[in-house]
PDB file of C-alpha atoms in Angstrom:
ATOM      1  CA  UNK S  10      80.780 104.495 114.662  1.00  0.00           C
ATOM      2  CA  UNK S  11      83.003 101.587 113.541  1.00  0.00           C
ATOM      3  CA  UNK S  12      82.345 100.430 109.994  1.00  0.00           C
ATOM      4  CA  UNK S  13      81.235  96.972 111.146  1.00  0.00           C
ATOM      5  CA  UNK S  14      78.487  98.669 113.203  1.00  0.00           C
ATOM      6  CA  UNK S  15      77.338 100.579 110.120  1.00  0.00           C
ATOM      7  CA  UNK S  16      76.972  97.293 108.232  1.00  0.00           C
ATOM      8  CA  UNK S  17      75.254  95.640 111.207  1.00  0.00           C
ATOM      9  CA  UNK S  18      72.708  98.446 111.346  1.00  0.00           C
ATOM     10  CA  UNK S  19      72.161  98.232 107.586  1.00  0.00           C
ATOM     11  CA  UNK S  20      71.598  94.469 107.881  1.00  0.00           C
ATOM     12  CA  UNK S  21      69.204  94.951 110.805  1.00  0.00           C
ATOM     13  CA  UNK S  22      67.133  97.339 108.691  1.00  0.00           C
ATOM     14  CA  UNK S  23      67.355  95.223 105.511  1.00  0.00           C
ATOM     15  CA  UNK S  24      66.433  91.870 107.055  1.00  0.00           C
ATOM     16  CA  UNK S  25      66.113  91.649 110.859  1.00  0.00           C
ATOM     17  CA  UNK S  26      66.033  87.838 110.818  1.00  0.00           C
ATOM     18  CA  UNK S  27      69.442  87.659 109.127  1.00  0.00           C
ATOM     19  CA  UNK S  28      70.820  90.257 111.546  1.00  0.00           C
ATOM     20  CA  UNK S  29      69.618  88.175 114.506  1.00  0.00           C
ATOM     21  CA  UNK S  30      70.983  84.973 112.936  1.00  0.00           C
ATOM     22  CA  UNK S  31      74.417  86.601 112.567  1.00  0.00           C
ATOM     23  CA  UNK S  32      74.387  87.666 116.220  1.00  0.00           C
ATOM     24  CA  UNK S  33      73.354  84.194 117.382  1.00  0.00           C
ATOM     25  CA  UNK S  34      75.891  82.475 115.115  1.00  0.00           C
ATOM     26  CA  UNK S  35      78.632  84.633 116.628  1.00  0.00           C
ATOM     27  CA  UNK S  36      77.487  83.501 120.078  1.00  0.00           C
ATOM     28  CA  UNK S  37      77.513  79.836 119.051  1.00  0.00           C
ATOM     29  CA  UNK S  38      81.019  80.317 117.622  1.00  0.00           C
ATOM     30  CA  UNK S  39      82.213  81.788 120.929  1.00  0.00           C
ATOM     31  CA  UNK S  40      80.648  78.878 122.823  1.00  0.00           C
ATOM     32  CA  UNK S  41      82.357  76.371 120.527  1.00  0.00           C
ATOM     33  CA  UNK S  42      85.705  78.139 120.807  1.00  0.00           C
ATOM     34  CA  UNK S  43      85.587  78.153 124.598  1.00  0.00           C
ATOM     35  CA  UNK S  44      84.374  74.558 124.808  1.00  0.00           C
ATOM     36  CA  UNK S  45      87.172  73.319 122.555  1.00  0.00           C
ATOM     37  CA  UNK S  46      89.724  75.552 124.317  1.00  0.00           C
ATOM     38  CA  UNK S  47      90.780  77.047 120.999  1.00  0.00           C
ATOM     39  CA  UNK S  48      93.584  79.591 121.252  1.00  0.00           C
ATOM     40  CA  UNK S  49      92.080  83.079 121.749  1.00  0.00           C
ATOM     41  CA  UNK S  50      93.115  84.281 118.260  1.00  0.00           C
ATOM     42  CA  UNK S  51      91.263  81.332 116.679  1.00  0.00           C
ATOM     43  CA  UNK S  52      88.192  81.893 118.856  1.00  0.00           C
ATOM     44  CA  UNK S  53      88.222  85.584 117.900  1.00  0.00           C
ATOM     45  CA  UNK S  54      88.562  84.706 114.204  1.00  0.00           C
ATOM     46  CA  UNK S  55      85.720  82.189 114.436  1.00  0.00           C
ATOM     47  CA  UNK S  56      83.460  84.656 116.291  1.00  0.00           C
ATOM     48  CA  UNK S  57      84.179  87.458 113.809  1.00  0.00           C
ATOM     49  CA  UNK S  58      83.398  85.121 110.918  1.00  0.00           C
ATOM     50  CA  UNK S  59      80.202  84.050 112.689  1.00  0.00           C
ATOM     51  CA  UNK S  60      79.087  87.657 112.921  1.00  0.00           C
ATOM     52  CA  UNK S  61      80.015  88.583 109.347  1.00  0.00           C
ATOM     53  CA  UNK S  62      79.185  85.358 107.484  1.00  0.00           C
ATOM     54  CA  UNK S  63      75.821  86.521 106.120  1.00  0.00           C
ATOM     55  CA  UNK S  64      76.504  90.245 105.609  1.00  0.00           C
ATOM     56  CA  UNK S  65      76.363  89.538 101.871  1.00  0.00           C
ATOM     57  CA  UNK S  66      72.619  89.075 102.229  1.00  0.00           C
ATOM     58  CA  UNK S  67      72.486  92.885 102.160  1.00  0.00           C
ATOM     59  CA  UNK S  68      72.731  92.394  98.381  1.00  0.00           C
ATOM     60  CA  UNK S  69      69.906  89.828  98.271  1.00  0.00           C
ATOM     61  CA  UNK S  70      66.383  91.185  97.709  1.00  0.00           C
ATOM     62  CA  UNK S  71      64.203  91.006 100.824  1.00  0.00           C
ATOM     63  CA  UNK S  72      61.520  89.117  98.893  1.00  0.00           C
ATOM     64  CA  UNK S  73      64.063  86.350  98.255  1.00  0.00           C
ATOM     65  CA  UNK S  74      65.217  86.276 101.895  1.00  0.00           C
ATOM     66  CA  UNK S  75      61.622  86.203 103.147  1.00  0.00           C
ATOM     67  CA  UNK S  76      60.222  83.729 100.624  1.00  0.00           C
ATOM     68  CA  UNK S  77      57.964  81.055 102.068  1.00  0.00           C
ATOM     69  CA  UNK S  78      58.159  79.077  98.836  1.00  0.00           C
ATOM     70  CA  UNK S  79      61.065  77.093  97.377  1.00  0.00           C
ATOM     71  CA  UNK S  80      63.392  79.470  95.557  1.00  0.00           C
ATOM     72  CA  UNK S  81      63.383  79.620  91.771  1.00  0.00           C
ATOM     73  CA  UNK S  82      66.631  79.785  89.796  1.00  0.00           C
ATOM     74  CA  UNK S  83      66.850  83.557  90.241  1.00  0.00           C
ATOM     75  CA  UNK S  84      66.359  83.412  94.006  1.00  0.00           C
ATOM     76  CA  UNK S  85      68.769  80.526  94.389  1.00  0.00           C
ATOM     77  CA  UNK S  86      71.372  82.398  92.341  1.00  0.00           C
ATOM     78  CA  UNK S  87      70.971  85.475  94.540  1.00  0.00           C
ATOM     79  CA  UNK S  88      71.387  83.422  97.725  1.00  0.00           C
ATOM     80  CA  UNK S  89      74.429  81.625  96.351  1.00  0.00           C
ATOM     81  CA  UNK S  90      76.200  84.964  95.797  1.00  0.00           C
ATOM     82  CA  UNK S  91      76.068  85.932  99.450  1.00  0.00           C
ATOM     83  CA  UNK S  92      79.243  84.131 100.645  1.00  0.00           C
ATOM     84  CA  UNK S  93      81.314  86.056  98.093  1.00  0.00           C
ATOM     85  CA  UNK S  94      79.660  89.401  98.910  1.00  0.00           C
ATOM     86  CA  UNK S  95      80.021  88.623 102.628  1.00  0.00           C
ATOM     87  CA  UNK S  96      83.730  87.999 102.136  1.00  0.00           C
ATOM     88  CA  UNK S  97      84.161  91.315 100.309  1.00  0.00           C
ATOM     89  CA  UNK S  98      82.434  93.142 103.163  1.00  0.00           C
ATOM     90  CA  UNK S  99      84.441  91.212 105.772  1.00  0.00           C
ATOM     91  CA  UNK S 100      87.672  92.230 104.038  1.00  0.00           C
ATOM     92  CA  UNK S 101      86.562  95.892 104.220  1.00  0.00           C
ATOM     93  CA  UNK S 102      85.375  95.916 107.839  1.00  0.00           C
ATOM     94  CA  UNK S 103      87.709  93.344 109.389  1.00  0.00           C
ATOM     95  CA  UNK S 104      90.683  91.261 108.187  1.00  0.00           C
ATOM     96  CA  UNK S 105      91.555  89.092 105.181  1.00  0.00           C
ATOM     97  CA  UNK S 106      91.616  85.896 107.271  1.00  0.00           C
ATOM     98  CA  UNK S 107      88.040  86.536 108.407  1.00  0.00           C
ATOM     99  CA  UNK S 108      87.031  87.213 104.797  1.00  0.00           C
ATOM    100  CA  UNK S 109      88.577  83.923 103.665  1.00  0.00           C
ATOM    101  CA  UNK S 110      86.711  81.963 106.323  1.00  0.00           C
ATOM    102  CA  UNK S 111      83.422  83.725 105.526  1.00  0.00           C
ATOM    103  CA  UNK S 112      83.843  82.901 101.833  1.00  0.00           C
ATOM    104  CA  UNK S 113      83.754  79.147 102.470  1.00  0.00           C
ATOM    105  CA  UNK S 114      81.035  78.948 105.125  1.00  0.00           C
ATOM    106  CA  UNK S 115      78.760  76.921 102.825  1.00  0.00           C
ATOM    107  CA  UNK S 116      81.369  74.424 101.636  1.00  0.00           C
ATOM    108  CA  UNK S 117      80.737  71.795 100.621  1.00  0.00           C
ATOM    109  CA  UNK S 118      77.749  73.314  98.942  1.00  0.00           C
ATOM    110  CA  UNK S 119      77.780  76.424  96.875  1.00  0.00           C
ATOM    111  CA  UNK S 120      80.318  75.956  94.099  1.00  0.00           C
ATOM    112  CA  UNK S 121      83.587  77.899  94.161  1.00  0.00           C
ATOM    113  CA  UNK S 122      87.298  77.351  93.688  1.00  0.00           C
ATOM    114  CA  UNK S 123      89.419  76.083  96.557  1.00  0.00           C
ATOM    115  CA  UNK S 124      91.469  78.510  98.603  1.00  0.00           C
ATOM    116  CA  UNK S 125      94.538  76.534  99.572  1.00  0.00           C
ATOM    117  CA  UNK S 126      95.465  78.818 102.453  1.00  0.00           C
ATOM    118  CA  UNK S 127      92.308  77.694 104.231  1.00  0.00           C
ATOM    119  CA  UNK S 128      93.354  74.062 104.322  1.00  0.00           C
ATOM    120  CA  UNK S 129      95.258  74.817 107.524  1.00  0.00           C
ATOM    121  CA  UNK S 130      92.101  76.364 108.977  1.00  0.00           C
ATOM    122  CA  UNK S 131      89.731  73.644 107.794  1.00  0.00           C
ATOM    123  CA  UNK S 132      88.626  72.984 111.355  1.00  0.00           C
ATOM    124  CA  UNK S 133      87.495  76.616 111.696  1.00  0.00           C
ATOM    125  CA  UNK S 134      85.549  76.384 108.431  1.00  0.00           C
ATOM    126  CA  UNK S 135      83.796  73.279 109.750  1.00  0.00           C
ATOM    127  CA  UNK S 136      83.088  74.922 113.116  1.00  0.00           C
ATOM    128  CA  UNK S 137      81.628  77.994 111.383  1.00  0.00           C
ATOM    129  CA  UNK S 138      79.473  75.734 109.175  1.00  0.00           C
ATOM    130  CA  UNK S 139      78.265  73.910 112.290  1.00  0.00           C
ATOM    131  CA  UNK S 140      77.425  77.131 114.149  1.00  0.00           C
ATOM    132  CA  UNK S 141      75.598  78.544 111.115  1.00  0.00           C
ATOM    133  CA  UNK S 142      73.591  75.384 110.454  1.00  0.00           C
ATOM    134  CA  UNK S 143      72.872  74.752 114.131  1.00  0.00           C
ATOM    135  CA  UNK S 144      71.319  78.188 114.517  1.00  0.00           C
ATOM    136  CA  UNK S 145      69.445  77.933 111.208  1.00  0.00           C
ATOM    137  CA  UNK S 146      67.897  74.607 112.219  1.00  0.00           C
ATOM    138  CA  UNK S 147      66.812  75.732 115.681  1.00  0.00           C
ATOM    139  CA  UNK S 148      65.339  79.015 114.426  1.00  0.00           C
ATOM    140  CA  UNK S 149      62.065  79.773 112.725  1.00  0.00           C
ATOM    141  CA  UNK S 150      62.505  80.713 109.074  1.00  0.00           C
ATOM    142  CA  UNK S 151      59.852  82.010 106.660  1.00  0.00           C
ATOM    143  CA  UNK S 152      59.850  78.596 104.968  1.00  0.00           C
ATOM    144  CA  UNK S 153      60.049  76.336 108.054  1.00  0.00           C
ATOM    145  CA  UNK S 154      59.368  76.140 111.783  1.00  0.00           C
ATOM    146  CA  UNK S 155      62.252  75.553 114.195  1.00  0.00           C
ATOM    147  CA  UNK S 156      63.379  71.946 114.422  1.00  0.00           C
ATOM    148  CA  UNK S 157      63.450  70.085 117.731  1.00  0.00           C
ATOM    149  CA  UNK S 158      66.644  68.783 119.341  1.00  0.00           C
ATOM    150  CA  UNK S 159      66.344  65.245 117.966  1.00  0.00           C
ATOM    151  CA  UNK S 160      65.741  66.504 114.428  1.00  0.00           C
ATOM    152  CA  UNK S 161      68.673  68.909 114.709  1.00  0.00           C
ATOM    153  CA  UNK S 162      70.933  66.126 115.963  1.00  0.00           C
ATOM    154  CA  UNK S 163      69.910  63.758 113.164  1.00  0.00           C
ATOM    155  CA  UNK S 164      70.409  66.383 110.444  1.00  0.00           C
ATOM    156  CA  UNK S 165      73.788  67.577 111.727  1.00  0.00           C
ATOM    157  CA  UNK S 166      75.114  64.061 112.267  1.00  0.00           C
ATOM    158  CA  UNK S 167      73.937  63.212 108.752  1.00  0.00           C
ATOM    159  CA  UNK S 168      76.124  66.048 107.490  1.00  0.00           C
ATOM    160  CA  UNK S 169      79.143  64.546 109.232  1.00  0.00           C
ATOM    161  CA  UNK S 170      79.450  66.878 112.212  1.00  0.00           C
ATOM    162  CA  UNK S 171      80.992  65.593 115.445  1.00  0.00           C
ATOM    163  CA  UNK S 172      78.285  64.018 117.628  1.00  0.00           C
ATOM    164  CA  UNK S 173      79.825  65.083 120.936  1.00  0.00           C
ATOM    165  CA  UNK S 174      80.022  68.693 119.778  1.00  0.00           C
ATOM    166  CA  UNK S 175      76.459  68.608 118.436  1.00  0.00           C
ATOM    167  CA  UNK S 176      75.243  67.213 121.778  1.00  0.00           C
ATOM    168  CA  UNK S 177      77.197  69.903 123.634  1.00  0.00           C
ATOM    169  CA  UNK S 178      75.520  72.624 121.562  1.00  0.00           C
ATOM    170  CA  UNK S 179      72.078  71.113 122.084  1.00  0.00           C
ATOM    171  CA  UNK S 180      72.628  71.161 125.847  1.00  0.00           C
ATOM    172  CA  UNK S 181      74.344  74.559 126.125  1.00  0.00           C
ATOM    173  CA  UNK S 182      72.941  76.896 123.471  1.00  0.00           C
TER     174      UNK S 182
END
């Protein structure tokens, strides 16, 4: 069994909702890549990052991931570690470029130092952020119901995402 499958199975057992979110985010990344006619290597990189972006939540206690209440400082700290842990796992099971993209999937947001090599792939970082947030907004979470299309559009546009791409996702995902 490939190592990525071992981690996928571990994530499925640890927190099924995160496992499903990773699968859906990968699918949204593939849809975006095809829609934008990205070169196949970029689409593959984006899809791999979509799948692996939350693997670091294996290190987050289930009670934090499943909390229906706002997170306290401990819970927030645990959640904020997951991009780094995800990038370590991605480096083990995939490639360094995937790990670098996974590391920044919450930027701007969780604090960390800039990785200059990613400046040339800034569009992929933004597309991964969009795919991740799009799926999170349309999905039920322990702390919130799924948002409707108009709410999703308003939130994503408020975060500066491209309106045409947001509308495309709302119509096609």
